[in-house]
Each structure stands twice: as C-alpha cells, then as structure tokens.
Coordinates of C-alpha atoms in Angstrom, one line a residue:
M1 CA 0.0 0.0 0.0
L2 CA 1.3 3.5 -0.8
I3 CA 2.8 5.4 2.1
G4 CA 0.2 8.2 1.7
Y5 CA -2.7 5.7 2.2
E6 CA -1.0 4.2 5.3
M7 CA -0.7 7.7 6.8
F8 CA -4.3 8.3 6.1
L9 CA -5.4 5.1 7.8
L10 CA -3.4 6.0 10.9
A11 CA -4.9 9.5 11.0
A12 CA -8.4 8.1 10.5
E13 CA -7.8 5.7 13.3
E14 CA -6.3 8.2 15.8
L15 CA -8.2 11.3 14.6
N16 CA -5.2 13.2 15.8
F17 CA -2.3 14.1 13.6
S18 CA 0.3 14.2 16.4
R19 CA -0.5 10.7 17.7
A20 CA -0.7 9.3 14.1
A21 CA 2.6 10.9 13.2
E22 CA 4.2 9.4 16.4
R23 CA 3.0 5.9 15.4
A24 CA 4.4 6.5 11.9
F25 CA 7.7 7.8 13.2
V26 CA 7.4 11.0 11.2
T27 CA 6.7 14.6 12.1
P28 CA 3.1 15.9 12.3
Q29 CA 4.0 18.2 9.4
C30 CA 5.2 15.3 7.3
L31 CA 2.0 13.4 7.9
S32 CA -0.1 16.5 7.2
D33 CA 1.7 16.9 3.8
H34 CA 0.9 13.3 2.9
I35 CA -2.8 13.9 3.6
K36 CA -2.8 17.1 1.6
R37 CA -1.3 15.3 -1.4
L38 CA -4.0 12.7 -1.2
E39 CA -6.7 15.4 -1.1
A40 CA -5.2 17.1 -4.1
H41 CA -4.8 13.9 -6.0
H42 CA -8.4 12.9 -5.5
H43 CA -9.8 16.4 -5.5
V44 CA -11.6 15.9 -2.2
T45 CA -11.4 17.0 1.5
L46 CA -10.7 14.0 3.6
F47 CA -10.7 15.6 7.1
R48 CA -12.5 18.5 8.8
R49 CA -9.8 20.2 11.0
R50 CA -12.1 22.3 13.2
P51 CA -13.4 22.3 15.8
H52 CA -11.7 18.8 16.0
L53 CA -10.3 16.4 13.5
E54 CA -13.0 14.2 11.9
L55 CA -13.6 12.4 8.6
T56 CA -15.7 13.9 5.9
A57 CA -18.1 11.8 3.9
E58 CA -15.3 11.4 1.3
G59 CA -12.9 10.5 4.0
A60 CA -15.2 7.8 5.4
A61 CA -15.6 6.3 1.9
M62 CA -11.8 6.2 1.4
L63 CA -11.4 4.6 4.9
R64 CA -14.0 1.9 3.9
Y65 CA -12.2 1.0 0.7
L66 CA -8.6 1.3 2.1
S67 CA -9.6 -1.0 5.0
R68 CA -10.6 -3.7 2.5
I69 CA -7.5 -3.2 0.5
K70 CA -5.4 -3.5 3.6
A71 CA -7.1 -6.7 4.6
L72 CA -6.6 -8.1 1.1
E73 CA -3.0 -7.1 1.1
Y74 CA -2.6 -8.9 4.4
R75 CA -4.1 -12.0 3.1
M76 CA -2.0 -11.9 0.0
K77 CA 1.2 -11.6 2.0
N78 CA 0.1 -14.6 4.1
E79 CA -0.7 -16.7 1.1
L80 CA 2.5 -15.9 -0.6
A81 CA 4.4 -16.8 2.5
D82 CA 2.4 -20.0 2.7
I83 CA 3.3 -20.9 -0.8
S84 CA 7.0 -20.2 -0.4
Q85 CA 7.3 -21.8 3.1
G86 CA 5.0 -24.7 2.6
T87 CA 1.2 -24.2 2.6
R88 CA -0.5 -24.3 6.0
G89 CA -4.1 -23.8 6.7
T90 CA -7.5 -25.3 7.7
I91 CA -10.5 -26.2 5.5
R92 CA -13.8 -26.4 7.3
L93 CA -16.0 -28.6 5.2
G94 CA -19.7 -29.2 5.6
I95 CA -21.2 -32.3 3.9
P96 CA -24.4 -34.4 4.3
T97 CA -23.8 -37.6 6.3
T98 CA -24.1 -40.3 3.6
R99 CA -22.0 -38.3 1.1
G100 CA -19.5 -37.6 3.8
T101 CA -19.3 -41.4 4.5
I102 CA -18.6 -42.1 0.9
L103 CA -16.3 -39.2 -0.1
V104 CA -14.3 -38.1 2.9
P105 CA -12.4 -41.4 3.6
S106 CA -11.1 -41.5 0.0
M107 CA -10.8 -37.9 -0.9
V108 CA -9.3 -36.2 2.1
P109 CA -6.2 -38.4 2.3
E110 CA -5.7 -37.9 -1.4
F111 CA -5.8 -34.1 -0.8
Q112 CA -3.4 -34.2 2.1
K113 CA -0.8 -36.1 0.1
Q114 CA -0.5 -32.8 -1.8
Y115 CA -1.1 -30.5 1.1
P116 CA 0.1 -32.3 4.3
N117 CA 0.0 -29.1 6.3
V118 CA -3.6 -28.3 5.6
D119 CA -6.0 -29.6 8.2
V120 CA -9.6 -30.6 7.2
Q121 CA -12.4 -30.3 9.7
V122 CA -15.6 -32.0 8.7
R123 CA -19.2 -31.1 9.8
L124 CA -21.9 -33.6 8.9
N125 CA -25.4 -32.2 8.4
D126 CA -28.3 -31.7 6.0
T127 CA -27.9 -29.1 3.2
H128 CA -30.3 -26.6 4.8
K129 CA -28.3 -26.7 8.1
L130 CA -25.0 -26.4 6.2
E131 CA -26.4 -23.2 4.5
D132 CA -26.9 -21.6 8.0
L133 CA -23.4 -22.8 9.1
L134 CA -21.8 -21.1 6.1
L135 CA -23.6 -17.9 6.6
S136 CA -22.6 -17.8 10.3
G137 CA -19.0 -18.4 9.4
E138 CA -18.7 -21.8 11.1
I139 CA -17.7 -23.6 7.9
D140 CA -15.7 -22.4 4.8
L141 CA -17.6 -24.4 2.2
F142 CA -20.1 -27.3 1.8
L143 CA -21.1 -29.9 -0.6
G144 CA -24.9 -30.0 -0.7
V145 CA -27.8 -31.0 -2.9
D146 CA -30.3 -28.5 -4.3
A147 CA -28.9 -25.7 -2.1
K148 CA -31.0 -22.5 -2.1
E149 CA -30.2 -19.3 -3.9
H150 CA -28.6 -16.6 -1.7
P151 CA -26.8 -13.4 -2.6
L152 CA -23.9 -14.4 -0.4
F153 CA -23.5 -17.8 -1.9
D154 CA -20.9 -18.6 -4.6
K155 CA -22.2 -21.9 -6.1
I156 CA -20.5 -24.4 -8.4
E157 CA -23.1 -26.8 -9.8
L158 CA -21.9 -30.3 -10.4
E159 CA -23.6 -33.4 -12.0
R160 CA -27.2 -34.4 -11.3
E161 CA -28.3 -37.7 -9.8
P162 CA -31.5 -39.6 -10.5
L163 CA -33.5 -41.4 -7.7
Y164 CA -33.9 -45.1 -7.5
L165 CA -36.2 -47.5 -5.7
V166 CA -34.4 -50.1 -3.7
V167 CA -36.7 -53.0 -3.0
P168 CA -36.3 -56.7 -2.0
E169 CA -37.6 -59.4 -4.3
T170 CA -39.5 -61.0 -1.5
L171 CA -41.6 -57.8 -1.1
L172 CA -42.2 -57.6 -4.8
R173 CA -43.5 -61.2 -4.9
T174 CA -46.2 -60.2 -2.4
Y175 CA -47.6 -57.9 -5.1
Y176 CA -46.8 -59.7 -8.3
G177 CA -46.7 -63.4 -7.3
D178 CA -45.8 -65.7 -10.2
K179 CA -45.6 -62.7 -12.6
T180 CA -42.7 -61.2 -10.7
N181 CA -39.8 -62.3 -13.0
A182 CA -41.5 -61.1 -16.1
L183 CA -42.5 -57.8 -14.5
L184 CA -39.0 -57.3 -13.2
V185 CA -37.5 -57.6 -16.7
K186 CA -39.9 -54.9 -17.9
A187 CA -39.2 -52.8 -14.9
Y188 CA -35.4 -52.9 -15.5
Q189 CA -36.1 -51.8 -19.1
E190 CA -38.8 -49.1 -18.5
G191 CA -38.8 -48.3 -14.7
I192 CA -41.3 -49.5 -12.1
D193 CA -44.8 -48.0 -11.6
L194 CA -45.2 -47.3 -7.9
A195 CA -49.0 -47.2 -8.4
S196 CA -48.7 -51.0 -9.0
L197 CA -47.4 -51.3 -5.4
P198 CA -50.2 -49.8 -3.3
G199 CA -49.2 -49.3 0.3
I200 CA -45.6 -50.2 -0.3
P201 CA -43.6 -49.7 2.9
L202 CA -41.0 -47.0 2.3
V203 CA -38.2 -46.2 4.7
L204 CA -37.2 -42.5 4.2
G205 CA -35.2 -39.9 6.0
H206 CA -36.7 -37.2 8.2
S207 CA -38.9 -34.5 6.7
A208 CA -36.0 -32.0 6.3
S209 CA -34.2 -34.4 3.9
T210 CA -34.0 -33.2 0.3
T211 CA -34.8 -36.7 -1.0
T212 CA -37.7 -37.2 1.4
T213 CA -39.2 -33.9 0.3
A214 CA -38.9 -34.8 -3.4
V215 CA -40.4 -38.3 -2.8
S216 CA -43.3 -37.0 -0.7
N217 CA -44.1 -34.4 -3.4
F218 CA -44.0 -37.1 -6.1
L219 CA -46.3 -39.4 -4.2
M220 CA -48.7 -36.6 -3.6
Q221 CA -48.7 -35.3 -7.2
K222 CA -49.3 -38.8 -8.6
H223 CA -51.8 -39.8 -5.9
I224 CA -49.8 -42.9 -5.0
A225 CA -50.5 -44.5 -1.7
A226 CA -47.4 -45.6 0.2
S227 CA -46.8 -46.6 3.8
L228 CA -44.0 -44.7 5.7
P229 CA -43.6 -46.9 8.8
I230 CA -40.0 -45.8 9.6
Q231 CA -38.0 -42.6 9.3
V232 CA -34.2 -42.9 9.8
S233 CA -31.4 -40.6 8.7
N234 CA -28.8 -43.4 8.3
F235 CA -28.6 -44.9 4.9
S236 CA -26.9 -48.1 6.1
I237 CA -29.9 -48.7 8.4
M238 CA -32.2 -48.1 5.5
I239 CA -30.5 -50.8 3.4
D240 CA -30.4 -53.3 6.3
L241 CA -34.2 -52.8 6.7
C242 CA -34.6 -53.5 3.0
R243 CA -32.5 -56.6 3.3
S244 CA -35.0 -57.9 5.9
G245 CA -37.4 -58.3 3.1
H246 CA -40.1 -56.1 4.5
Y247 CA -39.2 -52.6 3.5
S248 CA -38.0 -50.5 0.5
T249 CA -36.4 -47.1 0.1
I250 CA -35.9 -44.4 -2.5
C251 CA -32.4 -42.8 -2.6
A252 CA -30.1 -40.8 -4.8
Q253 CA -27.6 -42.6 -7.1
L254 CA -24.5 -41.7 -5.1
N255 CA -25.9 -43.4 -2.0
L256 CA -25.9 -46.7 -3.8
Q257 CA -22.1 -46.7 -3.7
Q258 CA -22.4 -48.1 -0.1
L259 CA -24.0 -51.3 -1.4
D260 CA -22.0 -54.5 -1.6
W261 CA -22.3 -54.9 -5.3
T262 CA -20.5 -58.3 -5.2
G263 CA -23.5 -59.7 -3.3
I264 CA -26.3 -57.6 -4.6
L265 CA -28.1 -60.6 -6.1
P266 CA -28.1 -63.3 -3.4
T267 CA -30.7 -66.1 -3.9
K268 CA -32.9 -65.3 -0.9
E269 CA -32.4 -61.6 -0.1
R270 CA -32.1 -60.2 -3.6
L271 CA -32.3 -56.4 -3.7
H272 CA -33.5 -54.7 -6.9
I273 CA -32.6 -51.2 -7.9
L274 CA -35.1 -49.6 -10.3
R275 CA -35.9 -46.3 -11.8
I276 CA -39.4 -45.0 -11.0
K277 CA -41.8 -44.2 -13.8
G278 CA -42.8 -40.6 -13.9
L279 CA -40.1 -39.5 -11.3
T280 CA -38.0 -37.2 -13.4
Y281 CA -36.6 -35.2 -10.5
E282 CA -32.9 -35.3 -10.1
L283 CA -30.7 -34.1 -7.2
T284 CA -28.1 -31.4 -8.1
N285 CA -24.8 -31.6 -6.4
V286 CA -23.4 -28.2 -5.6
I287 CA -20.3 -26.9 -3.9
V288 CA -21.1 -23.7 -2.0
S289 CA -18.7 -21.1 -0.5
H290 CA -19.2 -17.6 0.8
R291 CA -19.0 -14.9 -1.9
D292 CA -16.7 -12.8 0.3
S293 CA -14.4 -15.6 1.3
Q294 CA -10.7 -15.4 0.8
S295 CA -9.6 -17.1 -2.4
L296 CA -6.8 -19.6 -1.5
H297 CA -5.2 -21.9 -4.0
Y298 CA -5.4 -25.0 -1.8
V299 CA -9.2 -24.4 -1.3
D300 CA -9.6 -24.3 -5.0
E301 CA -7.7 -27.5 -5.3
F302 CA -9.9 -29.0 -2.7
K303 CA -13.0 -28.1 -4.6
D304 CA -11.6 -29.6 -7.8
L305 CA -10.7 -32.8 -6.0
L306 CA -14.2 -33.0 -4.5
K307 CA -15.7 -32.5 -7.9
K308 CA -13.5 -35.3 -9.3
F309 CA -14.4 -37.8 -6.6
I310 CA -18.1 -37.2 -6.9
H311 CA -17.8 -37.9 -10.6
L312 CA -15.8 -41.0 -10.1
E313 CA -18.1 -42.5 -7.4
N314 CA -21.2 -41.7 -9.5
A315 CA -19.5 -43.3 -12.6
Y316 CA -18.8 -46.4 -10.6
V317 CA -22.4 -46.7 -9.4
A318 CA -23.7 -46.1 -12.9
L319 CA -21.5 -48.9 -14.2
Q320 CA -22.7 -51.3 -11.5
L321 CA -26.4 -50.4 -12.3
Q322 CA -25.8 -51.1 -16.0
K323 CA -24.3 -54.5 -15.1
L324 CA -27.3 -55.3 -12.8
Q325 CA -29.8 -54.2 -15.5
N326 CA -28.0 -56.4 -18.1
T327 CA -28.0 -59.4 -15.8
M328 CA -31.7 -59.1 -14.9
I329 CA -32.9 -58.5 -18.5
S330 CA -31.0 -61.6 -19.8
R331 CA -31.8 -64.0 -17.0

C-alpha cells in the first residue's frame, strides 16, 4: 500500500495528527503533507480540521475501501508466505452424512498427500443446516444437494443424480406373485410403476431431507398410496431394513455406492434397484462457499478434487447399475 494511504489510515484511526505521526515515526507536518497530497490527487477534502479532527463523507468512503485493500494485502502476503514456506491452513467442510461417509475417507487423504499441512475439519449435516453454518462463518464451504439461492453464496453446480427404488424381491413377490420375474424384466427396461405397489412400505429420512421432500411431493402429485412406517437418517440402516425383506427405500444414485455390489443378487435376499416411472426429479450436487471468502489456491484444489471424486463415485455406481440391468434382463 502506498505510504500516503498508510498515513491516512493512521490519521483516520487516531483522529489526531500528532498521535498518528508518532505511530508512523514522522513529524506531524510530514503526515499532514501526505494527507494534503492525497486530497489534491483525488480532488476531495478527507478531514475537517475544526473544531476537532474528523472524517468527511469522502474520508469515510476512502477509509472503507482502504480497509478492504489493507485486509486483502494482508491475506495476499500470508498466502505468498504459505506458498514459499510450505502451505499451511485449515479447511472447514460441511457435507451431508451419507455423502461424507462415501467421499471423505477416500478424498481427504488424497488431498493431504499434496497439502500435508492443511487440516480438514468435517461437519456432517443436511444441506439446509449447512447453509446456515456457512452464513454464520462456522464452515468455509459445503457440498450440498439442491442448495437454495442466496446473494452471499458462490455456487459451483456439479452433476445431477436420479433417484432409485431399492426393493427386496420378497416384497415384490407379495404384489406380483408368479408374474414377478416377467414384470422385473420390464421394470429394468422401463422403470417401475409405484402405483402398482399400493401401500408399499418405504423407509425414508426425516422431513427436512431433500430426498424425502422430493419423494413426498412425487407421491402426492401422482396420488400414490405408500406406507411410511420408519424414518431414519442413516442410509446403512435403510439398506439393512430393505435386506430384511419387508421394506423398501428411495435414494439418490451416489448413496448406492455403499452397497456391496458383489453380493447384490443373493438367492434369498435379492435387492432390486429400479428407476421409477414418472419421477423425473434429479438431485443437483453443488459446492457452495461464501461470496466474500478469501480465495486460496489450496481451497480451489480441494474443490476440484471434491468434484473429481463425486464424478468417479457416480460413474462407478452407474457402471454397476448397468451390469445389474443387463443381468436381470438376460436371466
């Protein structure tokens, strides 16, 4: 920052030229000359000298902008020092529980291979809670689904994910009987009609869940009767309930990464994963940071890696789903 601006900031803070000059290790006349040159350069009066020293409206405006510039300069110096001396810092990440379970164990160690001195603090919560945590400054960024629009949000939209019905074959046979095999082949090709499963017991997350809201709206719009006997936020518990043979669930594609695909088709407890007819809604993954947050290279790298791992995990699930579909259609 130019010396004249530094002198102005001291004078604006002290509102006394003598004290400001003392802090700057110059004479009051020298400091006053710097202020006069600034006023002449910008064609404004920055201070009223009588009856006591105070900022004019123009001076207050300059103070506001120079304070921001000083803060940015401070951050720049710190970042340059980090780069030259070995990057250090902390990333406070918010992420929904299931996505955190899938992504954090693989992604964060990969990130810290490149940035061993950057700590990562993870907060698990639903998207709407993470939005509040970002606005209150408790996290630096979050991965969410269908995050709301907000003037202070800087959003990076990623790929979209369809929803799937996870249902045990034993439950389907209570509806279709001997026609189950033939209907399953058709369902893997065209999707399943939930209206053909009246009262199907669905295990969903709590009412604040993005997926639960989407499913509830779909059932209401299509006038589909379903039973909702259990609400649970843990996806592993949902799948265990499905494996019992008495429940089904609807989830986003990425969640299916947690399934044991090598054993997805056991003889007795076969789970089927089917698209749902008429359900065109897809979740949108989004990385959200604060619009006014400091831009740091390692945070940008973290975002890029997060984007990469979401794509890789979704691609893996899509491949397994294609294999499952091919197996079921050809059996």
